[in-house]
Structure formats: structure tokens, C-alpha cells
Short mmCIF file of C-alpha atoms (C1' of nucleotides) in Angstrom, two decimals:
data_model
loop_
_atom_site.label_atom_id
_atom_site.label_comp_id
_atom_site.label_asym_id
_atom_site.label_seq_id
_atom_site.Cartn_x
_atom_site.Cartn_y
_atom_site.Cartn_z
CA UNK A 1071 96.61 123.06 86.72
CA UNK A 1072 92.90 122.10 87.04
CA UNK A 1073 93.57 120.15 89.94
CA UNK A 1074 92.76 120.82 93.99
CA UNK A 1075 94.67 123.56 94.60
CA UNK A 1076 97.21 122.31 97.96
CA UNK A 1077 95.83 124.92 99.91
CA UNK A 1078 92.28 123.44 99.14
CA UNK A 1079 92.91 120.43 99.96
CA UNK A 1080 91.19 119.72 103.84
CA UNK A 1081 88.86 122.58 103.76
CA UNK A 1082 85.48 120.22 102.16
CA UNK A 1083 84.35 116.79 103.52
CA UNK A 1084 85.40 113.65 101.15
CA UNK A 1085 82.47 113.04 98.31
CA UNK A 1086 81.77 117.54 98.19
CA UNK A 1087 79.64 117.12 100.99
CA UNK A 1088 80.18 120.30 102.86
CA UNK A 1089 82.83 122.91 104.32
CA UNK A 1090 85.27 120.64 107.01
CA UNK A 1091 84.44 122.51 110.42
CA UNK A 1092 87.52 125.15 111.12
CA UNK A 1093 88.55 122.81 114.31
CA UNK A 1094 88.54 119.56 112.69
CA UNK A 1095 91.34 121.35 109.55
CA UNK A 1096 92.76 123.42 111.58
CA UNK A 1097 94.69 120.18 113.32
CA UNK A 1098 94.39 118.24 109.95
CA UNK A 1099 97.10 120.77 109.05
CA UNK A 1100 98.76 120.95 111.97
CA UNK A 1101 99.14 116.57 111.81
CA UNK A 1102 100.34 117.18 108.34
CA UNK A 1103 103.26 119.45 109.11
CA UNK A 1104 104.10 117.10 112.02
CA UNK A 1105 104.08 114.22 110.84
CA UNK A 1106 106.25 115.37 107.31
CA UNK A 1107 108.58 116.98 109.86
CA UNK A 1108 109.13 113.72 112.94
CA UNK A 1109 107.18 110.73 111.50
CA UNK A 1110 103.88 109.81 112.50
CA UNK A 1111 104.66 108.25 115.67
CA UNK A 1112 107.37 110.19 116.75
CA UNK A 1113 103.94 112.69 116.69
CA UNK A 1114 101.99 112.70 119.70
CA UNK A 1115 98.89 113.61 120.57
CA UNK A 1116 99.37 116.59 122.76
CA UNK A 1117 102.11 117.54 119.67
CA UNK A 1118 98.91 117.93 117.43
CA UNK A 1119 96.36 119.62 119.81
CA UNK A 1120 98.61 122.17 121.19
CA UNK A 1121 99.37 122.68 117.06
CA UNK A 1122 96.33 123.48 116.76
CA UNK A 1123 95.46 125.68 119.90
CA UNK A 1124 94.38 123.11 122.29
CA UNK A 1125 93.83 120.32 124.59
CA UNK A 1126 95.03 116.86 123.93
CA UNK A 1127 91.01 115.60 124.42
CA UNK A 1128 89.94 118.75 121.73
CA UNK A 1129 91.78 116.54 119.50
CA UNK A 1130 88.76 113.37 120.27
CA UNK A 1131 85.96 115.23 119.24
CA UNK A 1132 87.07 115.55 115.50
CA UNK A 1133 88.32 113.10 115.37
CA UNK A 1134 88.32 108.71 116.85
CA UNK A 1135 91.42 108.85 117.38
CA UNK A 1136 95.27 109.60 115.66
CA UNK A 1137 95.20 106.70 112.87
CA UNK A 1138 91.90 108.60 111.58
CA UNK A 1139 93.95 111.99 111.63
CA UNK A 1140 96.53 110.28 109.01
CA UNK A 1141 94.33 108.41 107.61
CA UNK A 1142 92.21 110.81 106.80
CA UNK A 1143 95.11 113.18 105.65
CA UNK A 1144 96.38 109.89 102.96
CA UNK A 1145 93.21 109.81 101.65
CA UNK A 1146 92.98 113.09 99.95
CA UNK A 1147 96.03 113.33 99.74
CA UNK A 1148 95.90 110.40 97.18
CA UNK A 1149 92.44 111.23 95.76
CA UNK A 1150 93.96 114.68 95.50
CA UNK A 1151 97.11 113.30 92.71
CA UNK A 1152 95.24 111.15 91.09
CA UNK A 1153 92.96 113.68 89.57
CA UNK A 1154 95.85 115.08 88.84
CA UNK A 1155 97.42 112.75 87.47
CA UNK A 1156 93.73 111.85 84.93
CA UNK A 1157 93.48 115.20 84.61
CA UNK A 1158 97.25 114.85 82.65
CA UNK A 1159 96.30 111.54 81.53
CA UNK A 1160 92.81 112.32 79.62
CA UNK A 1161 93.91 116.02 78.15
CA UNK A 1162 94.19 116.64 74.75
CA UNK A 1163 97.43 116.52 72.65
CA UNK A 1164 99.01 113.37 72.06
CA UNK A 1165 101.10 111.01 74.77
CA UNK A 1166 104.23 113.27 74.34
CA UNK A 1167 101.91 115.94 75.50
CA UNK A 1168 100.49 114.56 77.57
CA UNK A 1169 103.10 112.93 79.10
CA UNK A 1170 104.97 115.87 79.03
CA UNK A 1171 102.06 118.09 81.30
CA UNK A 1172 101.60 114.19 83.86
CA UNK A 1173 105.44 115.24 84.66
CA UNK A 1174 105.12 118.38 84.77
CA UNK A 1175 102.45 119.19 86.87
CA UNK A 1176 102.81 115.94 89.01
CA UNK A 1177 106.81 116.59 89.51
CA UNK A 1178 105.56 120.89 90.68
CA UNK A 1179 102.94 118.93 93.34
CA UNK A 1180 105.03 116.88 95.08
CA UNK A 1181 108.11 119.56 96.09
CA UNK A 1182 105.01 122.58 95.80
CA UNK A 1183 103.32 120.06 99.16
CA UNK A 1184 106.51 118.81 99.82
CA UNK A 1185 105.03 118.64 103.60
CA UNK A 1186 101.76 116.08 102.52
CA UNK A 1187 104.00 114.09 99.97
CA UNK A 1188 106.00 113.14 102.23
CA UNK A 1189 103.77 111.72 105.15
CA UNK A 1190 101.67 110.66 102.38
CA UNK A 1191 104.44 107.98 100.60
CA UNK A 1192 106.07 108.04 104.08
CA UNK A 1193 103.99 106.92 106.40
CA UNK A 1194 101.25 103.96 104.75
CA UNK A 1195 102.96 101.87 107.32
CA UNK A 1196 101.26 103.63 110.27
CA UNK A 1197 97.82 102.99 108.53
CA UNK A 1198 94.99 100.79 109.80
CA UNK A 1199 94.63 97.18 107.32
CA UNK A 1200 91.42 98.79 106.31
CA UNK A 1201 92.96 102.90 104.91
CA UNK A 1202 95.78 101.05 103.48
CA UNK A 1203 93.97 99.22 101.59
CA UNK A 1204 91.60 102.10 99.86
CA UNK A 1205 95.00 103.86 99.13
CA UNK A 1206 96.52 100.84 97.68
CA UNK A 1207 93.94 101.02 95.62
CA UNK A 1208 94.39 105.39 94.73
CA UNK A 1209 97.71 104.16 94.18
CA UNK A 1210 97.70 101.00 91.80
CA UNK A 1211 95.04 103.84 89.32
CA UNK A 1212 97.78 105.91 89.74
CA UNK A 1213 100.39 103.86 88.87
CA UNK A 1214 97.73 102.39 85.83
CA UNK A 1215 97.20 105.54 84.15
CA UNK A 1216 100.80 106.34 84.32
CA UNK A 1217 101.25 103.08 82.32
CA UNK A 1218 98.34 104.62 80.44
CA UNK A 1219 100.22 106.57 78.15
CA UNK A 1220 103.29 104.82 77.61
CA UNK A 1221 101.60 101.55 75.80
CA UNK A 1222 99.75 104.49 73.86
CA UNK A 1223 103.91 105.93 72.75
CA UNK A 1224 104.67 102.95 72.17
CA UNK A 1225 101.77 101.72 69.79
CA UNK A 1226 101.97 104.73 67.78
CA UNK A 1227 106.20 104.30 68.11
CA UNK A 1228 106.53 107.73 69.44
CA UNK A 1229 108.05 106.20 72.25
CA UNK A 1230 111.13 103.60 72.68
CA UNK A 1231 111.38 101.76 75.76
CA UNK A 1232 111.88 98.02 76.76
CA UNK A 1233 109.41 97.99 79.34
CA UNK A 1234 106.36 99.42 80.09
CA UNK A 1235 106.01 98.61 83.21
CA UNK A 1236 109.16 98.95 84.59
CA UNK A 1237 109.13 102.74 82.70
CA UNK A 1238 106.54 103.44 84.59
CA UNK A 1239 107.55 102.51 88.02
CA UNK A 1240 110.50 104.78 86.63
CA UNK A 1241 108.42 108.58 86.06
CA UNK A 1242 106.11 108.08 88.99
CA UNK A 1243 109.36 107.40 91.24
CA UNK A 1244 111.02 110.40 90.54
CA UNK A 1245 108.36 112.52 90.55
CA UNK A 1246 107.64 110.88 95.10
CA UNK A 1247 110.98 110.43 95.63
CA UNK A 1248 110.63 114.33 95.34
CA UNK A 1249 108.56 115.06 98.14
CA UNK A 1250 111.72 113.18 100.21
CA UNK A 1251 114.59 115.95 99.51
CA UNK A 1252 112.88 119.13 97.49
CA UNK A 1253 113.23 121.97 100.04
CA UNK A 1254 111.81 125.61 100.23
CA UNK A 1255 115.13 126.75 100.17
CA UNK A 1256 115.62 124.38 96.89
CA UNK A 1257 117.23 126.37 93.44
CA UNK A 1258 114.72 125.71 91.60
CA UNK A 1259 110.99 125.96 91.85
CA UNK A 1260 108.58 123.49 91.58
CA UNK A 1261 107.22 124.98 88.05
CA UNK A 1262 110.91 124.68 86.58
CA UNK A 1263 112.01 121.55 89.01
CA UNK A 1264 108.38 120.42 86.77
CA UNK A 1265 109.45 121.80 83.28
CA UNK A 1266 113.52 119.41 83.68
CA UNK A 1267 111.73 116.84 84.51
CA UNK A 1268 109.41 116.46 82.13
CA UNK A 1269 112.66 117.17 79.49
CA UNK A 1270 114.55 113.76 81.04
CA UNK A 1271 111.78 111.40 81.46
CA UNK A 1272 110.80 112.32 78.28
CA UNK A 1273 113.62 110.95 76.91
CA UNK A 1274 114.06 108.50 79.17
CA UNK A 1275 111.03 106.68 77.15
CA UNK A 1276 112.66 107.68 73.87
CA UNK A 1277 110.44 110.24 72.86
CA UNK A 1278 110.89 111.31 69.26
CA UNK A 1279 110.94 114.95 69.03
CA UNK B 1216 130.38 94.57 92.57
CA UNK B 1217 133.89 95.19 93.63
CA UNK B 1218 132.03 96.75 97.53
CA UNK B 1219 131.02 94.66 99.96
CA UNK B 1220 128.23 92.62 100.03
CA UNK B 1221 125.58 93.02 102.13
CA UNK B 1222 126.02 90.32 104.20
CA UNK B 1223 128.98 91.07 105.46
CA UNK B 1224 128.23 94.77 105.93
CA UNK B 1225 128.39 94.03 110.07
CA UNK B 1226 130.48 91.38 110.64
CA UNK B 1227 133.71 94.11 110.39
CA UNK B 1228 134.31 97.00 113.10
CA UNK B 1229 134.00 100.72 111.99
CA UNK B 1230 138.20 101.50 110.63
CA UNK B 1231 138.78 97.76 109.94
CA UNK B 1232 139.57 97.35 113.60
CA UNK B 1233 139.30 93.18 113.99
CA UNK B 1234 136.17 91.08 114.09
CA UNK B 1235 132.28 92.81 115.69
CA UNK B 1236 131.66 90.63 118.47
CA UNK B 1237 128.35 88.03 117.13
CA UNK B 1238 125.66 89.39 119.95
CA UNK B 1239 126.76 93.02 119.07
CA UNK B 1240 125.71 91.73 114.76
CA UNK B 1241 123.03 89.70 116.05
CA UNK B 1242 121.92 93.21 117.80
CA UNK B 1243 122.49 95.36 114.43
CA UNK B 1244 121.28 92.33 112.49
CA UNK B 1245 117.31 93.17 114.58
CA UNK B 1246 117.66 96.24 114.86
CA UNK B 1247 117.94 97.04 110.59
CA UNK B 1248 115.91 94.50 110.12
CA UNK B 1249 112.71 96.51 112.44
CA UNK B 1250 113.56 100.19 111.36
CA UNK B 1251 113.17 99.13 108.04
CA UNK B 1252 109.64 97.34 108.76
CA UNK B 1253 108.27 99.75 111.62
CA UNK B 1254 110.63 102.78 111.46
CA UNK B 1255 112.62 104.02 114.27
CA UNK B 1256 110.21 105.44 116.38
CA UNK B 1257 107.66 102.52 116.15
CA UNK B 1258 110.59 100.37 116.85
CA UNK B 1259 111.10 98.93 120.92
CA UNK B 1260 114.54 98.37 122.13
CA UNK B 1261 112.82 94.86 123.41
CA UNK B 1262 111.58 94.67 119.69
CA UNK B 1263 115.16 94.71 119.17
CA UNK B 1264 116.46 92.25 122.39
CA UNK B 1265 113.95 89.30 121.59
CA UNK B 1266 114.57 90.14 118.13
CA UNK B 1267 118.84 89.49 118.45
CA UNK B 1268 117.53 86.62 120.65
CA UNK B 1269 118.48 88.48 124.34
CA UNK B 1270 116.76 90.43 127.21
CA UNK B 1271 116.22 94.05 126.91
CA UNK B 1272 118.84 95.10 129.12
CA UNK B 1273 121.78 93.12 127.75
CA UNK B 1274 121.31 95.58 124.23
CA UNK B 1275 122.35 97.94 126.73
CA UNK B 1276 126.47 96.36 127.06
CA UNK B 1277 126.89 96.41 123.57
CA UNK B 1278 125.44 100.24 122.49
CA UNK B 1279 124.21 103.32 124.92
CA UNK B 1280 121.76 103.70 123.54
CA UNK B 1281 118.71 102.60 120.65
CA UNK B 1282 119.84 106.06 118.61
CA UNK B 1283 123.19 104.50 118.85
CA UNK B 1284 122.36 101.15 116.52
CA UNK B 1285 120.58 103.61 113.90
CA UNK B 1286 123.84 105.78 113.99
CA UNK B 1287 126.51 102.40 113.40
CA UNK B 1288 123.56 101.38 111.07
CA UNK B 1289 123.38 104.75 108.75
CA UNK B 1290 127.69 104.76 109.75
CA UNK B 1291 127.61 101.58 107.90
CA UNK B 1292 125.46 101.64 105.24
CA UNK B 1293 126.12 105.21 103.97
CA UNK B 1294 129.39 104.23 103.99
CA UNK B 1295 129.35 100.81 101.64
CA UNK B 1296 127.44 103.65 99.12
CA UNK B 1297 129.88 106.06 98.69
CA UNK B 1298 132.39 102.62 98.06
CA UNK B 1299 130.61 101.57 95.46
CA UNK B 1300 129.34 104.10 94.12
CA UNK B 1301 133.15 105.61 93.73
CA UNK B 1302 134.22 101.98 91.98
CA UNK B 1303 132.33 102.22 89.47
CA UNK B 1304 132.91 106.06 89.22
CA UNK B 1305 136.34 105.46 89.39
CA UNK B 1306 136.45 102.83 86.50
CA UNK B 1307 138.71 102.79 83.71
CA UNK B 1308 136.87 103.28 79.89
CA UNK B 1309 134.51 106.20 80.35
CA UNK B 1310 131.80 108.80 80.96
CA UNK B 1311 129.10 106.73 79.61
CA UNK B 1312 130.61 102.83 80.41
CA UNK B 1313 130.98 104.16 84.16
CA UNK B 1314 128.37 105.38 84.45
CA UNK B 1315 126.73 102.84 83.44
CA UNK B 1316 127.87 100.67 86.27
CA UNK B 1317 127.28 103.07 88.50
CA UNK B 1318 123.89 103.21 87.67
CA UNK B 1319 123.84 99.24 87.79
CA UNK B 1320 125.05 98.61 91.11
CA UNK B 1321 123.41 101.28 92.49
CA UNK B 1322 119.84 100.84 91.62
CA UNK B 1323 121.17 96.93 92.42
CA UNK B 1324 122.52 97.26 95.60
CA UNK B 1325 119.31 99.05 96.70
CA UNK B 1326 117.18 96.56 95.60
CA UNK B 1327 119.21 94.14 96.92
CA UNK B 1328 119.14 95.57 100.45
CA UNK B 1329 116.42 97.61 100.26
CA UNK B 1330 116.35 97.08 104.41
CA UNK B 1331 119.30 98.47 104.74
CA UNK B 1332 117.99 101.37 102.12
CA UNK B 1333 114.85 101.44 104.27
CA UNK B 1334 116.82 102.88 106.94
CA UNK B 1335 119.77 104.77 105.47
CA UNK B 1336 117.33 106.72 103.81
CA UNK B 1337 113.98 107.21 105.59
CA UNK B 1338 114.73 107.41 109.54
CA UNK B 1339 117.48 110.19 108.94
CA UNK B 1340 115.53 111.88 111.26
CA UNK B 1341 115.63 110.29 114.09
CA UNK B 1342 119.95 110.58 113.97
CA UNK B 1343 121.27 111.65 116.63
CA UNK B 1344 122.88 116.14 114.93
CA UNK B 1345 125.97 114.28 115.24
CA UNK B 1346 125.88 111.39 114.23
CA UNK B 1347 123.70 113.12 110.88
CA UNK B 1348 126.46 115.24 110.38
CA UNK B 1349 128.86 112.97 109.31
CA UNK B 1350 125.89 110.78 107.05
CA UNK B 1351 125.51 114.54 105.57
CA UNK B 1352 128.88 114.33 104.96
CA UNK B 1353 128.56 111.00 102.83
CA UNK B 1354 125.82 111.92 101.36
CA UNK B 1355 127.22 114.85 99.62
CA UNK B 1356 130.02 112.62 98.90
CA UNK B 1357 128.27 110.42 96.57
CA UNK B 1358 125.92 113.63 94.77
CA UNK B 1359 129.59 114.74 93.33
CA UNK B 1360 130.41 111.47 92.78
CA UNK B 1361 127.68 111.45 90.03
CA UNK B 1362 128.08 114.53 89.66
CA UNK B 1363 131.04 114.58 88.29
CA UNK B 1364 130.64 111.54 85.58
CA UNK B 1365 127.70 113.75 84.76
CA UNK B 1366 130.19 115.95 83.44
CA UNK B 1367 133.76 114.53 82.32
CA UNK B 1368 130.58 113.76 79.93
CA UNK B 1369 129.15 116.68 79.08
CA UNK B 1370 133.06 117.75 78.06
CA UNK B 1371 133.54 115.11 75.99
CA UNK B 1372 130.65 115.71 74.59
CA UNK B 1373 128.85 112.02 74.89
CA UNK B 1374 126.37 114.02 77.78
CA UNK B 1375 123.33 116.17 76.73
CA UNK B 1376 121.67 117.76 79.81
CA UNK B 1377 120.89 121.45 81.20
CA UNK B 1378 121.73 121.40 84.47
CA UNK B 1379 124.02 118.83 86.10
CA UNK B 1380 122.46 119.12 89.55
CA UNK B 1381 119.11 117.95 88.60
CA UNK B 1382 121.38 115.22 86.41
CA UNK B 1383 122.46 114.01 88.80
CA UNK B 1384 119.88 114.22 91.90
CA UNK B 1385 117.28 112.06 89.37
CA UNK B 1386 119.50 110.15 88.67
CA UNK B 1387 120.45 109.38 93.04
CA UNK B 1388 116.47 109.85 93.17
CA UNK B 1389 115.62 106.69 90.72
CA UNK B 1390 118.09 104.09 93.38
CA UNK B 1391 117.25 105.44 96.53
CA UNK B 1392 113.70 105.31 95.61
CA UNK B 1393 114.04 102.06 94.46
CA UNK B 1394 114.16 100.87 97.75
CA UNK B 1395 111.62 102.29 98.82
CA UNK B 1396 108.66 100.10 96.35
CA UNK B 1397 111.51 96.95 95.67
CA UNK B 1398 110.02 93.95 97.54
CA UNK B 1399 111.39 90.15 97.09
CA UNK B 1400 109.04 89.48 95.14
CA UNK B 1401 109.36 91.54 92.25
CA UNK B 1402 108.95 90.16 89.38
CA UNK B 1403 112.64 91.75 87.84
CA UNK B 1404 115.98 90.45 89.60
CA UNK B 1405 117.85 92.82 91.23
CA UNK B 1406 120.95 93.08 88.39
CA UNK B 1407 117.93 93.05 85.37
CA UNK B 1408 116.05 96.25 87.58
CA UNK B 1409 119.88 97.28 87.61
CA UNK B 1410 120.37 97.07 83.94
CA UNK B 1411 116.92 98.55 82.85
CA UNK B 1412 117.60 101.24 85.21
CA UNK B 1413 120.85 101.77 83.28
CA UNK B 1414 119.82 102.24 80.16
CA UNK B 1415 117.01 104.01 81.27
CA UNK B 1416 119.88 106.78 82.66
CA UNK B 1417 121.92 107.05 80.11
CA UNK B 1418 119.28 108.00 77.10
CA UNK B 1419 118.25 110.48 80.61
CA UNK B 1420 121.34 111.85 79.93
CA UNK B 1421 121.27 111.59 76.53
CA UNK B 1422 124.18 109.97 75.70
CA UNK B 1423 125.94 109.19 72.46
CA UNK B 1424 125.33 104.82 71.09
"C1'" DC C 136 142.69 78.29 144.44
"C1'" DA C 137 140.17 83.52 145.76
"C1'" DG C 138 140.01 88.00 142.75
"C1'" DC C 139 137.92 89.85 139.04
"C1'" DA C 140 136.00 91.02 134.26
"C1'" DT C 141 132.70 89.89 131.35
"C1'" DG C 142 127.68 88.64 128.98
"C1'" DC C 143 124.20 88.18 130.30
"C1'" DT C 144 118.65 88.45 133.36
"C1'" DA C 145 114.79 89.71 137.08
"C1'" DA C 146 113.34 93.60 138.01
"C1'" DG C 147 111.74 98.13 137.82
"C1'" DC C 148 111.70 103.38 137.36
"C1'" DA C 149 110.66 107.09 135.26
"C1'" DA C 150 108.55 109.31 131.61
"C1'" DG C 151 105.50 109.74 128.51
"C1'" DC C 152 101.87 107.52 125.79
"C1'" DG C 153 97.13 107.92 123.37
"C1'" DC C 154 92.63 108.04 125.21
"C1'" DT C 155 88.96 108.43 128.60
"C1'" DT C 156 86.30 111.23 132.37
"C1'" DA C 157 83.56 114.72 134.19
"C1'" DG C 158 82.01 118.44 134.41
"C1'" DT C 159 82.84 123.71 132.41
"C1'" DC C 160 80.99 127.70 129.34
"C1'" DA C 161 78.69 129.84 125.02
"C1'" DC C 162 74.19 129.77 122.94
"C1'" DT C 163 69.58 128.12 120.97
"C1'" DC C 164 65.50 126.62 121.13
"C1'" DC C 165 60.80 126.33 122.94
"C1'" DG D 621 64.48 131.76 132.20
"C1'" DG D 622 65.04 126.11 132.31
"C1'" DA D 623 66.40 122.90 129.10
"C1'" DG D 624 69.65 120.86 125.93
"C1'" DT D 625 73.54 121.13 122.95
"C1'" DG D 626 78.69 120.76 121.72
"C1'" DA D 627 82.75 122.92 122.03
"C1'" DC D 628 85.92 122.40 124.97
"C1'" DT D 629 89.48 121.95 129.49
"C1'" DA D 630 91.34 120.05 133.14
"C1'" DA D 631 92.76 115.68 135.97
"C1'" DG D 632 94.10 111.68 135.41
"C1'" DC D 633 94.63 106.47 133.64
"C1'" DG D 634 96.29 101.97 133.02
"C1'" DC D 635 99.66 101.16 129.78
"C1'" DT D 636 104.83 101.21 127.47
"C1'" DT D 637 109.18 103.83 126.79
"C1'" DG D 638 113.90 103.41 126.97
"C1'" DC D 639 117.32 102.55 130.37
"C1'" DT D 640 118.81 101.65 135.16
"C1'" DT D 641 120.39 98.51 138.40
"C1'" DA D 642 121.43 94.67 141.57
"C1'" DG D 643 122.83 89.83 140.72
"C1'" DC D 644 124.44 86.32 139.00
"C1'" DA D 645 126.76 82.40 136.59
"C1'" DT D 646 130.92 82.01 133.92
"C1'" DG D 647 135.90 81.59 132.70
"C1'" DC D 648 139.81 83.67 132.83
"C1'" DT D 649 144.64 85.32 135.65
"C1'" DG D 650 147.84 84.98 139.39
#
DNA sequence: CAGCATGCTAAGCAAGCGCTTAGTCACTCC
DNA sequence: GGAGTGACTAAGCGCTTGCTTAGCATGCTG
């Protein structure tokens, strides 16, 4: 795993512009937990501020609105996921090895970071239009990386699928949905689940052993 | 498709207790659309009543609360899905044929009824506790039917998977997630998507041709 | 025909919402 | 030491929320 660990996701400002103030970090972390558990609209600014140990008004010193908090979470979450996907797609090795690593990392990421994953994947509709546009671009990039590996594998005669787009959709779909159903109480560790999903996906793609 | 067509999902009362009054039907249909598009908490009772062509107060003549509307949608949606799954699992033919039909029907159902599917799968947390318990039971039943076919296939030496539970989770997961990403503008029809997913899943399960 | 149930609307209530305002405190700088 | 600054709070504003109340037509029943 060369990608950003989940715990470090919010500690630095976008673009590597130094560390994030601790109070802003606490607000972001509290917002992730609350949005994941209750959903964006069911979460109040008082919930977030209280969980971060502040009065409601203090939130607005660090973020201009509740929606800005969601946008920052969504942007950082998607950027980290894209980074993880690019690391796997650009690694050494053939399409089979790269796809295995992608599915393993993508799956265990969505299991381990299921709270972030829920916000990132299921609260998109609550984003302001311009923030949504940015995130939609990142999602498209992710889908393209997956399609790229499948196309490579097809060209090399290592995969066998009727349609690249549907196959790529199925691969990302399996990983994303993990953040819906996975709980810490699940019997499998994120890594073990990733390994199993890697096996299933490679067979789904008709990978030659 | 022997299961309840989506258009008929709300026209009769639970337990076949006669037809549902037309006004109550209109409220349910409006609630499904609104919950699917904006989410439960972002939808107001005024939204629903207005879309159904009534004043806000009229809603409470037919349903005791906004949550009762969600519960009815969720219950009926899950019951119909279970019916569909049972029809496939109990059909004639071997595990391969039954699994193919299950995935085809399950997938095209979640594509065609994507609005219902979104409410049913992504608004569970908003259900009152007792309604949630009922629905959780139905979801368990669905998972069990899928696991049953996989176990049958394993016993007959027709499938090859390391773990039944993970494989079953992957099968239902693929279908459920369709309601998240599928749009009417998608290039594939629900039936065509079902066929493609059927192929992918059978290969994922290591089905012998 | 009176009496009453049914299905609805207009008006509005109490509570909670996102966000603002005014002011306090600790700290830095000259 | 006085002025300025940044992080924060107490209080609350305007608005919207889920839901209630009171009343009004309509149509059925004896």
C-alpha cells in the first residue's frame, strides 16, 4: 500500500499546503463519523461541533458552511482513492498482477475506510454543483484506470470479457459496495476480504492462470 | 419474470387485503420518487403531498407519519425482491441455470426499479427500529437463497469457490449496487445488463460450462 | 330529510434548523 | 502597557420542519 493511510487523510491541506489546524481536523473527523452514521441531511451542525468539542458557531470560523465540510471530505476521499488506483494500475507487472493488486487495495480500502467510503459514495447528491463536478471528474478517472487494465489484458489475450465497460463497472461496483455492508464485526479482515475479492474478480474477467 | 411487476408493487394492500385507495397509492408513488432522488431526510412531507396533488395535512389521513411511508415502501420492495429470488432459486434446472436466472432477474430488477431500489437499499437507517427488524429479516432470507444455490452447486461439483458466504455477498452486492449507478440513459437495457451480469457471475463462481 | 362518516383544506403550532451577531479571552507585537 | 489579532462562546434570528386542529363539502344511511 503506497497510498495515503486513512488516518492521515485529513491531516494536511489540499495541494500539500502545510498541516491542517487541529481544530479544523477535529471538525472534519467528527463530520465524517456523523455523515457516515446518520447521513448528511440528518446530521446537524450542532452534532458536528459538539463532537469536535466546540460550540456551534466555532464551526463557521473554519468552514463557511456545512456543505463545505462535505465537499472537503468528498474531495480528499476521492483523491486518495484515485491515488491508490493509479498506484496499482501503474505498477510493474502484467495486467493480471496489476488487476489483482488494484482489487485487493480498492476492496480493503473500502472495508477499512467504510465510514469515509459511505460519505464519499452515498452523499454525492448533497454536494453543491461545482463541488460535484470536481468529484465526478475524479470518479471518471478511477473508472478509466480500471478499464485501461482490462483493455490491456484483452489485447494481450490474458482476459476474456464481452465488454470492457460493463466489466469495469462490475469491478468498481464490487469494491464500492463493500463500504455499504462491511462492518468492523465482519469475520474477514479488510486484507483477507481484498484477497478473496481479487480471486473472484480475476476469475470473473476470465484471467488465464 | 413471474414476480410482481414494478408498476403493480403498490396497488394492493399487504397480504392481498384488497386494492389500495388511489390517494394512498399516489402518496406512496410520490414518496418513492422523492426519497430516491433527494433522500429521506431531505424530503419534506410537503414535497410528497404536493407531488401527490394534495395539501400537506392530507398525508396524515392515509399514513400516520413520514416514517410509515418509508416503512411501507421498504417492506413491499423487499418482499417483492424476495419473491423474485425465491422464484429463481426454486425453479427447475440445476444450480447453474438457477443462478443464471437469479442474477438476470435480480440485476434487471435493480436496474428497472432503480428508484425503488435506492430507497430500499440506501434509506434503511432511517427506518424505525421495529420496521427495520422486519426488513432485516427479509434481507437475510434473500442472502440465504443465494447461498443455497451456491452450496448446491459446490456439492454437485459445478461451482468452485473458496467460501460460500463471501461469494454470495459478492453476487447480491453486484445486483444491489446497480440501483446506485444505473440511469435510464444507460446504453444497456435492464435485460441486457442482466444477461451480461449473469455471464460474469457464473464465471466468478467457477461454473463448469 | 337529519345524522354522520369520509376525504380533504387552510391555518398554524412547537421544535429544531443553518447561520449570524456581539462580545470574551489569551496571546503577540511594538 | 496599550493596541491588535485569532479562536472561541452565548444568545438568538429567521426560517422550515413534522404534525395538529378546526372546519368544510360530499355522499351514504335510516
